[in-house]
CSV table of C-alpha atoms and ligand atoms in Angstrom, one decimal:
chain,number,residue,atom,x,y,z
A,1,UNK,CA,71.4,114.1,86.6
A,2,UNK,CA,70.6,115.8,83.5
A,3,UNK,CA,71.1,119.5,84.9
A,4,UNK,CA,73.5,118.7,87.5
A,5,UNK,CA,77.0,120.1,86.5
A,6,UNK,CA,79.3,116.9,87.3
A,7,UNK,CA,81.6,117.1,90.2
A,8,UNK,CA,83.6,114.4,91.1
A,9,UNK,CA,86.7,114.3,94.0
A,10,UNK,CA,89.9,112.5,95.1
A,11,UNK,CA,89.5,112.0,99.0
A,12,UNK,CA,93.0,110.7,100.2
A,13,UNK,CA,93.5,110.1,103.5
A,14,UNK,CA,96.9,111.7,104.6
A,15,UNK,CA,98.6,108.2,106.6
A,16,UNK,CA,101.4,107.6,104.2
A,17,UNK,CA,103.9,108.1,101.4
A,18,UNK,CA,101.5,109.7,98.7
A,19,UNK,CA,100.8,106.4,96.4
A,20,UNK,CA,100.9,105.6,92.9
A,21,UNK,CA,97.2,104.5,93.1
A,22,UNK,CA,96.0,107.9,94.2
A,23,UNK,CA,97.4,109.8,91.4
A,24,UNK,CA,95.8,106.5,89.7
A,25,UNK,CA,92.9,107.8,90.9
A,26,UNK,CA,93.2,111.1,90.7
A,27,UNK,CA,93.5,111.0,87.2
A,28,UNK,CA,90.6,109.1,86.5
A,29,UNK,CA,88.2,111.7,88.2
A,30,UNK,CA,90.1,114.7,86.4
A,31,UNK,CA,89.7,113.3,82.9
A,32,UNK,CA,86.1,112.5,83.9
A,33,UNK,CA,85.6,116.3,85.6
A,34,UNK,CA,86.9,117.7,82.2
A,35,UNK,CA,85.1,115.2,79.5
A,36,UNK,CA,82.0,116.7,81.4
A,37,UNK,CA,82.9,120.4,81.9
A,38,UNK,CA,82.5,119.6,85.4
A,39,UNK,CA,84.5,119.9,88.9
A,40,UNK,CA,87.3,117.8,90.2
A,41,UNK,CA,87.8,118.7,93.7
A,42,UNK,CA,90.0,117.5,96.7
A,43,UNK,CA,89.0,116.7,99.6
A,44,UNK,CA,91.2,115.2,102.9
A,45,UNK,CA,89.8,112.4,104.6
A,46,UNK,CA,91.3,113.1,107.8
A,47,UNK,CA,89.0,111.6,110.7
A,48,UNK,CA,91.4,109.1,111.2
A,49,UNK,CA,93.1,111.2,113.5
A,50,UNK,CA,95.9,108.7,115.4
A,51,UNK,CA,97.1,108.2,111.7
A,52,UNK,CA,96.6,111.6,109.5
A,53,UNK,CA,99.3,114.1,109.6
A,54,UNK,CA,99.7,117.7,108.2
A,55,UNK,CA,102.9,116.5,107.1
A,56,UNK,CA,101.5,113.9,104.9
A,57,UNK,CA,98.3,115.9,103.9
A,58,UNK,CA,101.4,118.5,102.4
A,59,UNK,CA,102.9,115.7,100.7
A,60,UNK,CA,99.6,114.5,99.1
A,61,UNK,CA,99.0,118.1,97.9
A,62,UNK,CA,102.7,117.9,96.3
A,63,UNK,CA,102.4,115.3,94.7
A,64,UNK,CA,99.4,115.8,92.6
A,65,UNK,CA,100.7,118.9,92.2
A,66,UNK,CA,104.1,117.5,90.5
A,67,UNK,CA,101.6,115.2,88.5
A,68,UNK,CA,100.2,118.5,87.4
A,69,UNK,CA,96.5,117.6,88.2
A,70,UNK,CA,94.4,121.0,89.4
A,71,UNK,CA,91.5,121.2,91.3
A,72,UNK,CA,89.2,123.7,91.7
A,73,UNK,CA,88.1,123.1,95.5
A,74,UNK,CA,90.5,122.4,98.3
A,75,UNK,CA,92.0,122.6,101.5
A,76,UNK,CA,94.6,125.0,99.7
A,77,UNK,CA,92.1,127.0,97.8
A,78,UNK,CA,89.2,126.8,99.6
A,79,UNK,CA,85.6,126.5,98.1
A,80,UNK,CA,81.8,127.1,98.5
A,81,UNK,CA,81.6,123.8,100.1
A,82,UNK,CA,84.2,124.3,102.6
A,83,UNK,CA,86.2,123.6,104.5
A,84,UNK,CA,88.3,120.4,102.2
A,85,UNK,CA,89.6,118.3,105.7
A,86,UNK,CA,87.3,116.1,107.1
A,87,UNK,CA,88.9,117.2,111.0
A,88,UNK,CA,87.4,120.9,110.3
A,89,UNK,CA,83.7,119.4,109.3
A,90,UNK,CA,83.1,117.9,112.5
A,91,UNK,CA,80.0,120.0,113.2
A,92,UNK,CA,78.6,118.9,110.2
A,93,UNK,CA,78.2,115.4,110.4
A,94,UNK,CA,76.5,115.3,114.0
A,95,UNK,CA,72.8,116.6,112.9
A,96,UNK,CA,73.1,113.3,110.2
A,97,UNK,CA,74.4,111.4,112.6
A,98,UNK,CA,71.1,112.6,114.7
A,99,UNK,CA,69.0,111.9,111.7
A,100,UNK,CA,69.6,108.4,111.5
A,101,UNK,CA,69.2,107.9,115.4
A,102,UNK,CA,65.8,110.0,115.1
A,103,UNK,CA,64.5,107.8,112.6
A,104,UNK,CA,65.1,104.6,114.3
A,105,UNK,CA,67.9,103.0,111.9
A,106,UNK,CA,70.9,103.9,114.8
A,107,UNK,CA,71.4,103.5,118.4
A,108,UNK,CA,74.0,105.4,120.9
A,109,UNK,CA,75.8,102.9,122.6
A,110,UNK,CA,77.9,103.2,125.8
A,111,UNK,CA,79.7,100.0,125.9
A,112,UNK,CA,83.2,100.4,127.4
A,113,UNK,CA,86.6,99.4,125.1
A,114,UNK,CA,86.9,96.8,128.2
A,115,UNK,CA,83.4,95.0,127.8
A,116,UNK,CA,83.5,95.5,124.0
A,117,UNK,CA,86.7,93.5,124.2
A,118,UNK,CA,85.3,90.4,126.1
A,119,UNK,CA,82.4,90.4,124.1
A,120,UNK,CA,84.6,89.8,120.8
A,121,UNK,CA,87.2,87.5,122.8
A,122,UNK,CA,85.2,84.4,122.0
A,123,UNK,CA,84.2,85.0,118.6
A,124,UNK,CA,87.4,85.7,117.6
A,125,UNK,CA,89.0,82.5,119.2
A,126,UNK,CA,86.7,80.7,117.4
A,127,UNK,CA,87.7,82.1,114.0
A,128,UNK,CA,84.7,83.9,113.6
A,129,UNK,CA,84.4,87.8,112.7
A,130,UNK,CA,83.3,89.7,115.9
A,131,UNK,CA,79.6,91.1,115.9
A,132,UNK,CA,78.0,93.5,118.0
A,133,UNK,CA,75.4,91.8,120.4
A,134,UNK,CA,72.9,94.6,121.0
A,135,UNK,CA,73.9,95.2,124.3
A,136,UNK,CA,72.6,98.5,124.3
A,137,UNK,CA,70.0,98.4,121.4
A,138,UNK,CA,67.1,98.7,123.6
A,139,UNK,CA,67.9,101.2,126.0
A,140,UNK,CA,65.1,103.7,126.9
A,141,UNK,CA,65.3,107.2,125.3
A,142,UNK,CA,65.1,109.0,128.4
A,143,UNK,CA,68.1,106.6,129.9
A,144,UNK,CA,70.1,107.2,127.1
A,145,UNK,CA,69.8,111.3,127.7
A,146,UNK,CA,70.6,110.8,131.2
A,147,UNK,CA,73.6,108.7,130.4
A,148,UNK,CA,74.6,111.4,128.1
A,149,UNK,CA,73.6,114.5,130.1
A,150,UNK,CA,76.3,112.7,132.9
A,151,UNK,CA,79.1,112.7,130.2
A,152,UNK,CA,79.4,109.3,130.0
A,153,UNK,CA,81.2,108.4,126.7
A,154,UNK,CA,79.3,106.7,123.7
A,155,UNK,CA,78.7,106.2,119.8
A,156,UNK,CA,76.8,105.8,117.7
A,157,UNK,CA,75.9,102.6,115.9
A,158,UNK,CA,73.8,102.4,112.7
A,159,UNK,CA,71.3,98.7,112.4
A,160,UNK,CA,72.5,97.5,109.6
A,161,UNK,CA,68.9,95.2,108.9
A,162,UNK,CA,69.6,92.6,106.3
A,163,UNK,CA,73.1,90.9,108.3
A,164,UNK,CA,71.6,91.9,111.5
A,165,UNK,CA,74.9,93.8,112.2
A,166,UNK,CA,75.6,97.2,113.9
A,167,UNK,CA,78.2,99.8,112.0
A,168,UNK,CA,79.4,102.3,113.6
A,169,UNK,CA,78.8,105.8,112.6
A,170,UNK,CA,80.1,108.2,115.3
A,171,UNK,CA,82.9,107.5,117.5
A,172,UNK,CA,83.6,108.4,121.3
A,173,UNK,CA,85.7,111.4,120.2
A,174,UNK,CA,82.5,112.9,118.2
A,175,UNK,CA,84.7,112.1,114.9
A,176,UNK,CA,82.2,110.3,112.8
A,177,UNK,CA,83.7,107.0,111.4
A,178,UNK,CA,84.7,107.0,107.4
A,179,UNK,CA,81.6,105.6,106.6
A,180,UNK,CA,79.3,108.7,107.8
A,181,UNK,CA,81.8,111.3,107.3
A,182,UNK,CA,82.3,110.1,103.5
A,183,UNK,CA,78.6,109.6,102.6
A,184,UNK,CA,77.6,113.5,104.4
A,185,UNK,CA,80.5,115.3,102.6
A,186,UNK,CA,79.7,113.8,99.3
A,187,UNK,CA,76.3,114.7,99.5
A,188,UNK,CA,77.2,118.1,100.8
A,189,UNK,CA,80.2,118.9,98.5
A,190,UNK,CA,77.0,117.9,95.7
A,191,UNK,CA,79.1,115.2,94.4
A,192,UNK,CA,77.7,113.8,91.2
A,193,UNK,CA,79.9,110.7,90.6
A,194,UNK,CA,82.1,109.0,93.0
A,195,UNK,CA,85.0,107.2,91.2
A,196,UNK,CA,87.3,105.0,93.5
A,197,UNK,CA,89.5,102.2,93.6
A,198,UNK,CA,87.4,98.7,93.9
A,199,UNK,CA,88.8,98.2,97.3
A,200,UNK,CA,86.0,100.4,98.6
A,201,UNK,CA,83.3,98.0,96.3
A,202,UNK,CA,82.5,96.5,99.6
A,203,UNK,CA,81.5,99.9,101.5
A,204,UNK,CA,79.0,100.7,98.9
A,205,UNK,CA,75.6,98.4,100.7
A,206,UNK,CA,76.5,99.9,103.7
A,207,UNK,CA,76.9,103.6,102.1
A,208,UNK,CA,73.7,103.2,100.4
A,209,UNK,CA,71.9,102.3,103.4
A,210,UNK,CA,73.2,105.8,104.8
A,211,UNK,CA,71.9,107.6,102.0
A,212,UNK,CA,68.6,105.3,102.2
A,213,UNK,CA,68.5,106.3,106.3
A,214,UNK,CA,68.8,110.3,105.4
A,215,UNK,CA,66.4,110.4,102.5
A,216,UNK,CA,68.9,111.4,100.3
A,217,UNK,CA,70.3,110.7,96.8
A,218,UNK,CA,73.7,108.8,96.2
A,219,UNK,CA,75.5,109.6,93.6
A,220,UNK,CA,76.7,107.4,90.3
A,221,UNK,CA,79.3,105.0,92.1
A,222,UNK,CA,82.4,103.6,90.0
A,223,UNK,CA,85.3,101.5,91.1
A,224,UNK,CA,88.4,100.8,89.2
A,225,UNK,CA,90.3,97.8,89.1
A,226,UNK,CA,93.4,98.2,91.3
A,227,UNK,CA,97.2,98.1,90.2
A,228,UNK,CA,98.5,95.4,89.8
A,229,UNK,CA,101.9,93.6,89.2
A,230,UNK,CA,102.8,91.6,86.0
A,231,UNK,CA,102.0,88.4,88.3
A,232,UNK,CA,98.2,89.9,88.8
A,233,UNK,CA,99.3,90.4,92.6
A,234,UNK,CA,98.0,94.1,94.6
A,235,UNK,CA,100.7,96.5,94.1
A,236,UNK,CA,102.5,96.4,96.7
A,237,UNK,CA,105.5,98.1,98.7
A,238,UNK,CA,107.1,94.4,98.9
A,239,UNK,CA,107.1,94.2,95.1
A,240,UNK,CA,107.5,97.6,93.2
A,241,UNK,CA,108.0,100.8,95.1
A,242,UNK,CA,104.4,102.6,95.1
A,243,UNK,CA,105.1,106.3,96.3
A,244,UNK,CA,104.7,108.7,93.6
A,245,UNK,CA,108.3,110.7,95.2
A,246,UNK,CA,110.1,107.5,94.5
A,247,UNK,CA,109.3,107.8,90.3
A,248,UNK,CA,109.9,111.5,90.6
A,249,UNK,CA,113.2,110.9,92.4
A,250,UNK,CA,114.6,108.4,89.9
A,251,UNK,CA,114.1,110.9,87.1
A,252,UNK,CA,110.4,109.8,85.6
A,253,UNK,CA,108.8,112.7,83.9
A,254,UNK,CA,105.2,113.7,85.6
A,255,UNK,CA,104.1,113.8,82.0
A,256,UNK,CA,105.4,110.4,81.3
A,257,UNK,CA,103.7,109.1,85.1
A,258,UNK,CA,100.4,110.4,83.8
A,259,UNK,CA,100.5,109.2,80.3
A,260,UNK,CA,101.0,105.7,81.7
A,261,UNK,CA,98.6,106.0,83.8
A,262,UNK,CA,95.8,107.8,81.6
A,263,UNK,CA,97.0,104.8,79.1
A,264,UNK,CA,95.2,102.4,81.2
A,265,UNK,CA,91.4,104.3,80.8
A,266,UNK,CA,91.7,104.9,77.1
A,267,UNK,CA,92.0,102.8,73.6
A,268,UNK,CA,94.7,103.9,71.5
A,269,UNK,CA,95.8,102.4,68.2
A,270,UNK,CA,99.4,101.3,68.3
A,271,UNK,CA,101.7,103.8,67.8
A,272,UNK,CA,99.3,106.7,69.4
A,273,UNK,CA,100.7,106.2,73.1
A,274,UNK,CA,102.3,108.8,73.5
A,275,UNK,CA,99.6,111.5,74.9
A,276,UNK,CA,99.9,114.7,76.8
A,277,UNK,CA,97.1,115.2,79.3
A,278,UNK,CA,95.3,117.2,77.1
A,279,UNK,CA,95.1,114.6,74.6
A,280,UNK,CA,93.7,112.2,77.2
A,281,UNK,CA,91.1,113.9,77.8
A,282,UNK,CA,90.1,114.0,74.2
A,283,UNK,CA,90.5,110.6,73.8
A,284,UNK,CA,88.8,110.2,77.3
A,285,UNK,CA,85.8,108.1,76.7
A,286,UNK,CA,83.7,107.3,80.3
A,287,UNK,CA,81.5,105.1,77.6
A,288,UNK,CA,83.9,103.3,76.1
A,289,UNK,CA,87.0,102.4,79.0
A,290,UNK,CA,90.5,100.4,78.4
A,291,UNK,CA,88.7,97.2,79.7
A,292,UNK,CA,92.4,95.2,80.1
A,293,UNK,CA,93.6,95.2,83.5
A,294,UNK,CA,96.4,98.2,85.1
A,295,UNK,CA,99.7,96.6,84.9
A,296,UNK,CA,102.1,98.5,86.6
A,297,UNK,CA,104.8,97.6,84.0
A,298,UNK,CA,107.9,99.4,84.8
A,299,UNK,CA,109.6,98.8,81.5
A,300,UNK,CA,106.5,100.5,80.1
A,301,UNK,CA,106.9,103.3,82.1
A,302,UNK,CA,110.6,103.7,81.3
A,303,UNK,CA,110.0,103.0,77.5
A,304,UNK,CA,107.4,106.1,77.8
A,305,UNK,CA,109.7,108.0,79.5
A,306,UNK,CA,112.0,107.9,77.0
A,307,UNK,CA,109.7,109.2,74.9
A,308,UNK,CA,109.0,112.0,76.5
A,309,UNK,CA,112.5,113.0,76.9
A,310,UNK,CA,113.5,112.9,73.2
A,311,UNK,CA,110.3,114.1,71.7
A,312,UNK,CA,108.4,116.3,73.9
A,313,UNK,CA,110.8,118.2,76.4
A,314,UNK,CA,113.7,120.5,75.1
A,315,UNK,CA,117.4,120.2,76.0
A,316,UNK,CA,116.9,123.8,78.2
A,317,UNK,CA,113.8,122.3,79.7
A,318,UNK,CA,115.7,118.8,80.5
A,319,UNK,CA,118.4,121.0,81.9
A,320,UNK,CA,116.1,123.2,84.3
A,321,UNK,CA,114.2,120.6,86.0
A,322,UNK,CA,117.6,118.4,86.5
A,323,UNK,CA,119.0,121.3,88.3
A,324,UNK,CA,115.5,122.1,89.9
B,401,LIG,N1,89.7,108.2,102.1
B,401,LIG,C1,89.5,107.1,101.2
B,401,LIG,C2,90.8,106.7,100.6
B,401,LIG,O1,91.8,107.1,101.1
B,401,LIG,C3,88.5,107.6,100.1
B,401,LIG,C4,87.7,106.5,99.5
B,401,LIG,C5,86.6,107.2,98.6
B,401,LIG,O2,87.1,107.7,97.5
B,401,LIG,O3,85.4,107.1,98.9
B,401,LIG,O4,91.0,106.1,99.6
């Protein structure tokens, strides 16, 4: 890595309420991008098509916006490694997808929705997680082109060796799946370091075995310990509200949002907790992390809010973004 300039992203998928844990996030990989004088870029991770909307991609864009987090590639701005939504890449991801077929390590397979769904019927009643059973694993190349040449619909599924699994990488609608698309536009957007929340620790075997399967490099993974309620639970709708527009509606300063949040990577000594995002990144240290846990403690939040308002925003300032 020594010459590479760091570049690191935020890849929300636009399917709901922009949440606290993205700007979370979000934060995390700017502090990083700026410690290193490198990029932090956005990209939309839209390929789930039936639940990505404009109107939520908008709101995403907003809201780290109103955190006051910049980026220096994006759907909005454009870039060299354009375009920033996964729905406008999808030529890109097919010769990968190829790749991986052409070197043995995936398969297309033509299975129907209708035999797919008897095949996981009995697994499934007896508890057990549904498998793949290599229905169409050993199908002749020249079968396969004919198959295809007649239009008939398939994917793409990758062998996954060591469970003896399938995953699949392109779906019937040529989208690839998150797996594939994530892994190519990483490696095409020349991401250095991928910094995520740990709920995505369990895609990293099978995203290495991608990069493995297409001779190519991964980058530095990270995950961060998720959000969680003063009872240790998953922040969660149920328990605290979790959309960033809910904080900003109740009167939360985005300055106060992000020094609470940028709290959680750094050590402070006591009394130093009030910090500007400026001063988090100087006191931003990738070596040396907050190793306690992220509590979303609301009376912490309000108690730095407070903060904010008396010390670092001016009567005139208050006034104008009351009325904005
Ligand atoms: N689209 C994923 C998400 O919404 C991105 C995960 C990643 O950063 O690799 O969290």
């Amino acid at each position: 890595m020594a010459n590479t300039a760091t570049r690191v992203r935020i890849a929300p998928s636009p399917t709901g309420e922009p949440h606290v844990g993205t700007a979370y996030i979000a934060l995390f990989n700017y502090l990083f991008a700026k410690k290193h004088g490198g990029e932090f870029i956005l990209r939309i991770e839209d390929t789930d098509a039936t639940r990505s909307t404009p109107e939520f991609e908008q709101k995403v864009l907003d809201a780290l916006k109103w955190c006051g987090l910049s980026w220096s590639e994006g759907p909005d701005i454009g870039g060299p490694y354009g375009p920033y939504r996964q729905s406008e890449r999808k030529h890109l991801y097919g010769p990968y997808v190829e790749k991986i077929v052409e070197n043995g390590h995936g398969f297309r397979c033509f299975c129907t929705p209708e035999r797919l769904g008897e095949m996981r019927a009995a697994p499934r009643a007896a508890g057990k997680p549904p498998k793949y059973d290599g229905h169409c694993l050993g199908l002749k190349a020249e079968e396969v082109t004919e198959r295809m040449a007649a239009g008939e619909p398939s994917v793409v599924r990758m062998k996954i060796p060591t469970e003896g699994t399938c995953k699949l990488l392109l779906k019937a609608d040529g989208m690839p799946t998150y797996h594939m698309a994530n892994v190519v536009d990483d490696h095409l957007m020349k991401i250095t370091h991928v910094a995520r929340g740990e709920e995505w620790l369990s895609s990293v075997p099978k995203h290495i075995l991608i990069y493995q399967y297409l001779g190519l490099e991964p980058p530095v993974f990270m995950h961060l310990s998720l959000m969680r309620n003063a009872d240790k639970s998953k922040l969660s709708k149920r328990k605290n509200p979790t959309s960033i527009s809910y904080y900003g509606a109740l009167g939360f300063l985005p300055e106060a949002l992000m020094n609470f949040l940028g709290l959680f990577f750094i050590q402070i000594a006591e009394g130093e907790e009030l910090q500007t995002i400026d001063q988090l990144v100087t006191n931003f240290d990738p070596e040396n992390l907050n190793k306690a846990g992220a509590i979303f403690d609301l009376q912490k939040l309000d108690w730095l809010n407070g903060r904010w308002l008396q010390a670092n925003i001016s009567e005139m300032e208050f006034v104008s973004r009351v009325l904005a």
